[in-house]
Tab-separated table of C-alpha atoms in Angstrom:
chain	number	residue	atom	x	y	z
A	1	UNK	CA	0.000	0.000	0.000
A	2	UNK	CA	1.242	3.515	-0.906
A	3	UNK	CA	0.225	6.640	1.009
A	4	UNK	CA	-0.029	9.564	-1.282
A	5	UNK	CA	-0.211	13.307	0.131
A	6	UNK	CA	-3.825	14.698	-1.422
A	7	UNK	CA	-2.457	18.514	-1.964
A	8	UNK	CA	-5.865	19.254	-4.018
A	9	UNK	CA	-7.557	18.702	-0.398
A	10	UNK	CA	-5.571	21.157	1.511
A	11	UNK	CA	-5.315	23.496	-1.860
A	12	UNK	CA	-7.656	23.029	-4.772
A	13	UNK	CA	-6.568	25.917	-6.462
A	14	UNK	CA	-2.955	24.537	-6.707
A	15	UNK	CA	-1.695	23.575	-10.438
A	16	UNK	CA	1.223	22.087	-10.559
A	17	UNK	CA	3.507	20.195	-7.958
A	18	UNK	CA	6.748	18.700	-7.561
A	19	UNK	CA	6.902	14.776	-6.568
A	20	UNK	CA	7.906	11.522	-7.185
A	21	UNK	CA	6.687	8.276	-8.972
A	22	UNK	CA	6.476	5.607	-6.101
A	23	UNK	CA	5.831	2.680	-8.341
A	24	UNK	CA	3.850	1.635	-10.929
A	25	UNK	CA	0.590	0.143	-10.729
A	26	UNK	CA	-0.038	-3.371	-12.471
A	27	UNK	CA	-2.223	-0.909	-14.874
A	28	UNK	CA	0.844	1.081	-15.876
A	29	UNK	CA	-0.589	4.195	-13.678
A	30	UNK	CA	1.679	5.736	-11.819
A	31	UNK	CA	1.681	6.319	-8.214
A	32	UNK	CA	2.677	9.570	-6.460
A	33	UNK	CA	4.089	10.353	-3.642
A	34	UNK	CA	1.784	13.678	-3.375
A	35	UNK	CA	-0.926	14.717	-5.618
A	36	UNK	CA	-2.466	17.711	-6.562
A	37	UNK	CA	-4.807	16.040	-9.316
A	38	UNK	CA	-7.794	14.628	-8.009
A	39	UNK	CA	-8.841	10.936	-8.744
A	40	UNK	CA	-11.841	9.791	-9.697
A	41	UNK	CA	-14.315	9.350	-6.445
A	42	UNK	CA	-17.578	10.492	-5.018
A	43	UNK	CA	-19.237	11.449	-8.837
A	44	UNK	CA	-16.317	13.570	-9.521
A	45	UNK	CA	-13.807	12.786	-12.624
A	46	UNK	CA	-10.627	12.353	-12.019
A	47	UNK	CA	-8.011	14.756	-13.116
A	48	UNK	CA	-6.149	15.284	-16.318
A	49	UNK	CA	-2.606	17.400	-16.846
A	50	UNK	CA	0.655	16.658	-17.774
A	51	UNK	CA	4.015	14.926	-16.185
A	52	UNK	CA	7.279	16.313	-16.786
A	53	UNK	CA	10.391	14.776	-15.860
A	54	UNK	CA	13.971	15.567	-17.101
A	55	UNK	CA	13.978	14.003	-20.716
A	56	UNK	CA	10.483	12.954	-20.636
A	57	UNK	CA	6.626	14.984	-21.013
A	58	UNK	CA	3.721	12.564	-21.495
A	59	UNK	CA	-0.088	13.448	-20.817
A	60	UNK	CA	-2.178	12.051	-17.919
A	61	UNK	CA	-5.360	10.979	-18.857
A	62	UNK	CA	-6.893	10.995	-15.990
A	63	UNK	CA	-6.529	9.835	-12.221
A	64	UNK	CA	-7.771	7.406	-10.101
A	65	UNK	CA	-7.672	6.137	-6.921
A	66	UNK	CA	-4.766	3.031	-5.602
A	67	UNK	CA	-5.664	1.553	-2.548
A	68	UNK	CA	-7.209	2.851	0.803
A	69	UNK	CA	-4.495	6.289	0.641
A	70	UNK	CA	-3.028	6.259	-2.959
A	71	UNK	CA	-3.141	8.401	-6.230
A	72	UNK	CA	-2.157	7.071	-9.715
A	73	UNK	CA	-2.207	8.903	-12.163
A	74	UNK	CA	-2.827	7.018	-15.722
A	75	UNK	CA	-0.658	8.052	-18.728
A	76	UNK	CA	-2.111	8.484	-22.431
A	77	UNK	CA	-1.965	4.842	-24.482
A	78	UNK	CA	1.328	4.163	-25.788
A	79	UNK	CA	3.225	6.581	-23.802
A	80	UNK	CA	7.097	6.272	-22.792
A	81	UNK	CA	6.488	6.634	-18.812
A	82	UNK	CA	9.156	7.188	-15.903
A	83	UNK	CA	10.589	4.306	-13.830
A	84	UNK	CA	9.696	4.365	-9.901
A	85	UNK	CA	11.891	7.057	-7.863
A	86	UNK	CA	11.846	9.459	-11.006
A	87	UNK	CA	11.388	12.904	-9.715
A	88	UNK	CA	8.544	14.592	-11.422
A	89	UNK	CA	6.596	17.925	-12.067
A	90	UNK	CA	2.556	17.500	-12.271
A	91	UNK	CA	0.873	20.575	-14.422
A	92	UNK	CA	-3.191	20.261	-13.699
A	93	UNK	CA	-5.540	20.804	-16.564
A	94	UNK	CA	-6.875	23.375	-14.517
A	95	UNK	CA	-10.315	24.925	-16.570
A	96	UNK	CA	-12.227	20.881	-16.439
A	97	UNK	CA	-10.605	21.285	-12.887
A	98	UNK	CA	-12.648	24.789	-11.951
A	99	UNK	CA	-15.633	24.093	-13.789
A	100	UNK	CA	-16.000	20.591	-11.583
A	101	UNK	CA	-14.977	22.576	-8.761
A	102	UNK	CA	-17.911	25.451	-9.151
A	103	UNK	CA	-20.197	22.481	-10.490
A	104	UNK	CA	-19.245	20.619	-6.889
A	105	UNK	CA	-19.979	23.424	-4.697
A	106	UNK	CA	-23.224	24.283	-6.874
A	107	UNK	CA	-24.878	20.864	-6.330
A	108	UNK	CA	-24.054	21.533	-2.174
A	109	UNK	CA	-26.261	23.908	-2.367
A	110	UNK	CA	-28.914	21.887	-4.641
A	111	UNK	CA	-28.972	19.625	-1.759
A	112	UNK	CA	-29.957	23.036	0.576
A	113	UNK	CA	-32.922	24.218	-1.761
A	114	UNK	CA	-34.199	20.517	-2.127
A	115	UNK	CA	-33.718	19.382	1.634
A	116	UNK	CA	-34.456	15.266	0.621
A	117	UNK	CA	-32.310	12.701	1.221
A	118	UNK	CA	-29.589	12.040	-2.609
A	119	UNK	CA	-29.350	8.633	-3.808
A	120	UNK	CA	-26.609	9.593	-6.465
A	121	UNK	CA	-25.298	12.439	-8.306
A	122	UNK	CA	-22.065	13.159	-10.770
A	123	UNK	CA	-20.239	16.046	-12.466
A	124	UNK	CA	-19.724	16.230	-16.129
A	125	UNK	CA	-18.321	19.165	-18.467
A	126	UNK	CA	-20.232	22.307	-17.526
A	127	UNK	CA	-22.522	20.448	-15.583
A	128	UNK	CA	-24.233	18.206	-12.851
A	129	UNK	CA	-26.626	16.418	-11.469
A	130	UNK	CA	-28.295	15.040	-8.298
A	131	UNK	CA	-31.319	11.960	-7.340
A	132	UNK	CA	-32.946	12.515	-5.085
A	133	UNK	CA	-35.580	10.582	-3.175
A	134	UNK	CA	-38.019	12.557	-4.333
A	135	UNK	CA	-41.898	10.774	-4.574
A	136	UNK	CA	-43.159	14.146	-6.278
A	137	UNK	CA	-41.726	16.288	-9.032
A	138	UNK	CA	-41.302	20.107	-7.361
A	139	UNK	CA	-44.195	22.220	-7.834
A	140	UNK	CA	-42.210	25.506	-8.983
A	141	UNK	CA	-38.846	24.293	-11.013
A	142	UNK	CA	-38.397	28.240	-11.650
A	143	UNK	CA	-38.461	29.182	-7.725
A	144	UNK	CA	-35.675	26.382	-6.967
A	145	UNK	CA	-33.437	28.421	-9.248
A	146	UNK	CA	-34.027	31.168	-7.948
A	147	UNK	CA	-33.627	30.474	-4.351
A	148	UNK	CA	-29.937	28.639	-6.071
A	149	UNK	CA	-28.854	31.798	-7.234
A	150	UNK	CA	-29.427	33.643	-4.886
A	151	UNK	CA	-28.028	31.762	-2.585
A	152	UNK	CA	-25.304	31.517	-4.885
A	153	UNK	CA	-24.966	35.604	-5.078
A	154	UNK	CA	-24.697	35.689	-1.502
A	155	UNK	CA	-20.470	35.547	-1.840
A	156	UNK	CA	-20.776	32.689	0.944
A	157	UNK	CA	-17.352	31.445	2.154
A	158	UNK	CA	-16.963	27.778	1.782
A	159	UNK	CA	-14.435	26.284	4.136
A	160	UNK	CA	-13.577	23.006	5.911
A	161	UNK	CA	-12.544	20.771	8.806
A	162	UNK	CA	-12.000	17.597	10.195
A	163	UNK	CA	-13.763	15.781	12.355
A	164	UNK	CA	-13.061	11.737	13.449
A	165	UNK	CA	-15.412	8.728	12.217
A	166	UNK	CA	-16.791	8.585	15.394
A	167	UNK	CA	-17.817	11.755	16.006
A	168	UNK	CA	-19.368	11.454	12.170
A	169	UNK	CA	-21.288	8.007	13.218
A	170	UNK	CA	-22.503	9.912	16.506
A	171	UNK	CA	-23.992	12.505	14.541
A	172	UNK	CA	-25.169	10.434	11.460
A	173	UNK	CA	-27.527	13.250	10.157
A	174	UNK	CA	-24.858	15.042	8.780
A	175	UNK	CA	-24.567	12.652	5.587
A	176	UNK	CA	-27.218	13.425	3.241
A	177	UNK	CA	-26.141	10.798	0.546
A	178	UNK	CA	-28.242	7.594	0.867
A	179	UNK	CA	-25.962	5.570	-1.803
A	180	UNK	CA	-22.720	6.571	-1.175
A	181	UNK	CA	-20.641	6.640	2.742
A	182	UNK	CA	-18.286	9.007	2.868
A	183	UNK	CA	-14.361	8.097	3.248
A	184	UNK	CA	-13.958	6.576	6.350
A	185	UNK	CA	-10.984	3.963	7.524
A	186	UNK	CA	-8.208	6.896	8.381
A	187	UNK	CA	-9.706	8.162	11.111
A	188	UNK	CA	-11.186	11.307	10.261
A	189	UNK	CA	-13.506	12.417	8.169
A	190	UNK	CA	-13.641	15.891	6.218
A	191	UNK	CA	-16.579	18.584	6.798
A	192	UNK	CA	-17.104	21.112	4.240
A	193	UNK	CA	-18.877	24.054	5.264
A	194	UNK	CA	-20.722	26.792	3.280
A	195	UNK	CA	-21.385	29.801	5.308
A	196	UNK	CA	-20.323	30.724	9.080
A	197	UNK	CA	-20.290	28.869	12.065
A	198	UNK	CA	-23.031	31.545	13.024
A	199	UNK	CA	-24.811	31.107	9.681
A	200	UNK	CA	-24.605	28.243	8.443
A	201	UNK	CA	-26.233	26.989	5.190
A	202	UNK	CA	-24.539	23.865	4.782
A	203	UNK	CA	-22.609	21.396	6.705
A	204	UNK	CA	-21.845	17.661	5.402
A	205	UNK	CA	-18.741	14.959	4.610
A	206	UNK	CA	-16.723	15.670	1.360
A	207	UNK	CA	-13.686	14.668	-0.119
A	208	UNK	CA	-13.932	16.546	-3.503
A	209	UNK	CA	-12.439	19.974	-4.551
A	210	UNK	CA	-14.893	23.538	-4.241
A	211	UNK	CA	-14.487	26.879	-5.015
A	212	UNK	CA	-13.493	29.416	-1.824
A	213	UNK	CA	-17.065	31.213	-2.219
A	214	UNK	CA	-20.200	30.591	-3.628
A	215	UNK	CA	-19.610	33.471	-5.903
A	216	UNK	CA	-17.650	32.008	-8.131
A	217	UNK	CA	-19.967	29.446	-9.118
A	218	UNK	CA	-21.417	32.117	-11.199
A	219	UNK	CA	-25.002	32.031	-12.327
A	220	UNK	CA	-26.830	28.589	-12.307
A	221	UNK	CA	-29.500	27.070	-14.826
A	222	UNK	CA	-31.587	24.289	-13.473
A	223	UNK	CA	-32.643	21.653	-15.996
A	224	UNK	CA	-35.618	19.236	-16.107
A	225	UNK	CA	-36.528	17.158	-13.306
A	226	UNK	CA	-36.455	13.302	-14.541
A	227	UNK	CA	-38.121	10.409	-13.196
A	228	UNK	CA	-35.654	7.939	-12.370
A	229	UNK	CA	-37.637	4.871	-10.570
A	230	UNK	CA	-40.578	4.584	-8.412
A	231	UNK	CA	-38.805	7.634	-5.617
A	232	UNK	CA	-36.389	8.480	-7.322
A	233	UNK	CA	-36.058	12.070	-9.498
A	234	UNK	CA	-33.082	13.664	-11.166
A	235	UNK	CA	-32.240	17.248	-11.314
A	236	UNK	CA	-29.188	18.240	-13.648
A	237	UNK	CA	-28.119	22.005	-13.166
A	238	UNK	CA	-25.640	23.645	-15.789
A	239	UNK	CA	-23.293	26.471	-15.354
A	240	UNK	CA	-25.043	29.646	-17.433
């Protein structure tokens, strides 16, 4: 098992980072001792960029996860890669980066103006979506978006901190995902926070990346509401 050091947790507006290729999966991916693209988890894509090594530049599809702690990052087909203990430069593809990361921070605040328990939800290109157990389709589609963006206009500071598993299974109400737990196994658990301690508008476990404040998400367009089973209903949401 190889621990990596997830620098797009503690900075996800960092780009690029010096590190060093660990090993190499049985994939080919390549495993890094630190990390500042994100792998693929929690219906966010994994990361794409570049590695650059002396004598070598290759492009990183995207990244995914290696065990319980690591990051690997997997290389384009066919490409020349480093050996393990080559000392490396990451460069994120940072715009797919800060569209996921407004996207991520958006559908937060989804789960605020729809307050029902979400059985799944993903980012794609300029977009997301959540399910949500949802018996009923909402009554006023247009008022959700507004409440959204205004909400969203509000400039709210988004923030975080850690908390251990077992203060998260003592207060079990803070997870508002009904499919998916969030990482648990290392102890602690990560809170992220939109608003104040004082006034607070949203509180749950995360592991992705988010924008500082809800201003940046910019302006938010919600699309149709689909049925998606007997309870289930799926709202998408794209950036305008």
């Amino acid at each position: 098992m190889t621990d990596t050091a997830a620098l797009f947790r503690d900075d996800a507006y960092a780009r690029s980072c010096r590190t060093t290729v660990t090993r190499i999966a049985e994939d080919g991916a390549l495993v890094v001792a630190q990390s500042v693209f994100y792998p693929t988890g929690g219906g966010q894509p994994g990361d794409s960029g570049r590695l650059i090594w002396d004598g070598g530049d290759i492009a990183i599809t995207t990244t995914r996860k290696e065990d319980a702690t690591g990051v690997a990052l997997v290389p384009e087909a066919g490409a020349e890669t480093p050996p393990a203990g080559t000392a490396v430069e990451m460069v994120l593809d940072w715009e797919p980066r800060y569209q996921r990361m407004r996207i991520h921070t958006a559908l937060h605040l989804l789960s605020v103006v729809i307050p029902l328990p979400v059985t799944g939800g993903s980012i794609g290109p300029g977009k997301g979506r959540l399910d949500f157990d949802m018996a009923e389709p909402p009554e006023d589609k247009q008022a959700l978006e507004d409440q959204l963006n205004a909400l969203i206009a509000r400039d709210l500071v988004v923030s975080d901190n850690w908390i251990t598993d077992a203060e998260l299974e003592a207060n079990p109400g803070l997870v508002k995902t009904m499919s998916v737990r969030p990482p648990m196994g290392q102890g602690r658990v990560r809170l992220v926070r939109i608003g104040t301690a004082d006034e607070q508008i949203d509180l749950q476990p995360c592991g992705g990346t988010h924008v500082r404040t809800t201003a940046e998400i910019g302006r938010i367009a919600l699309g149709k509401v689909e049925k998606k089973g007997k309870q289930n209903r799926r709202v998408t949401l794209t950036l305008a």
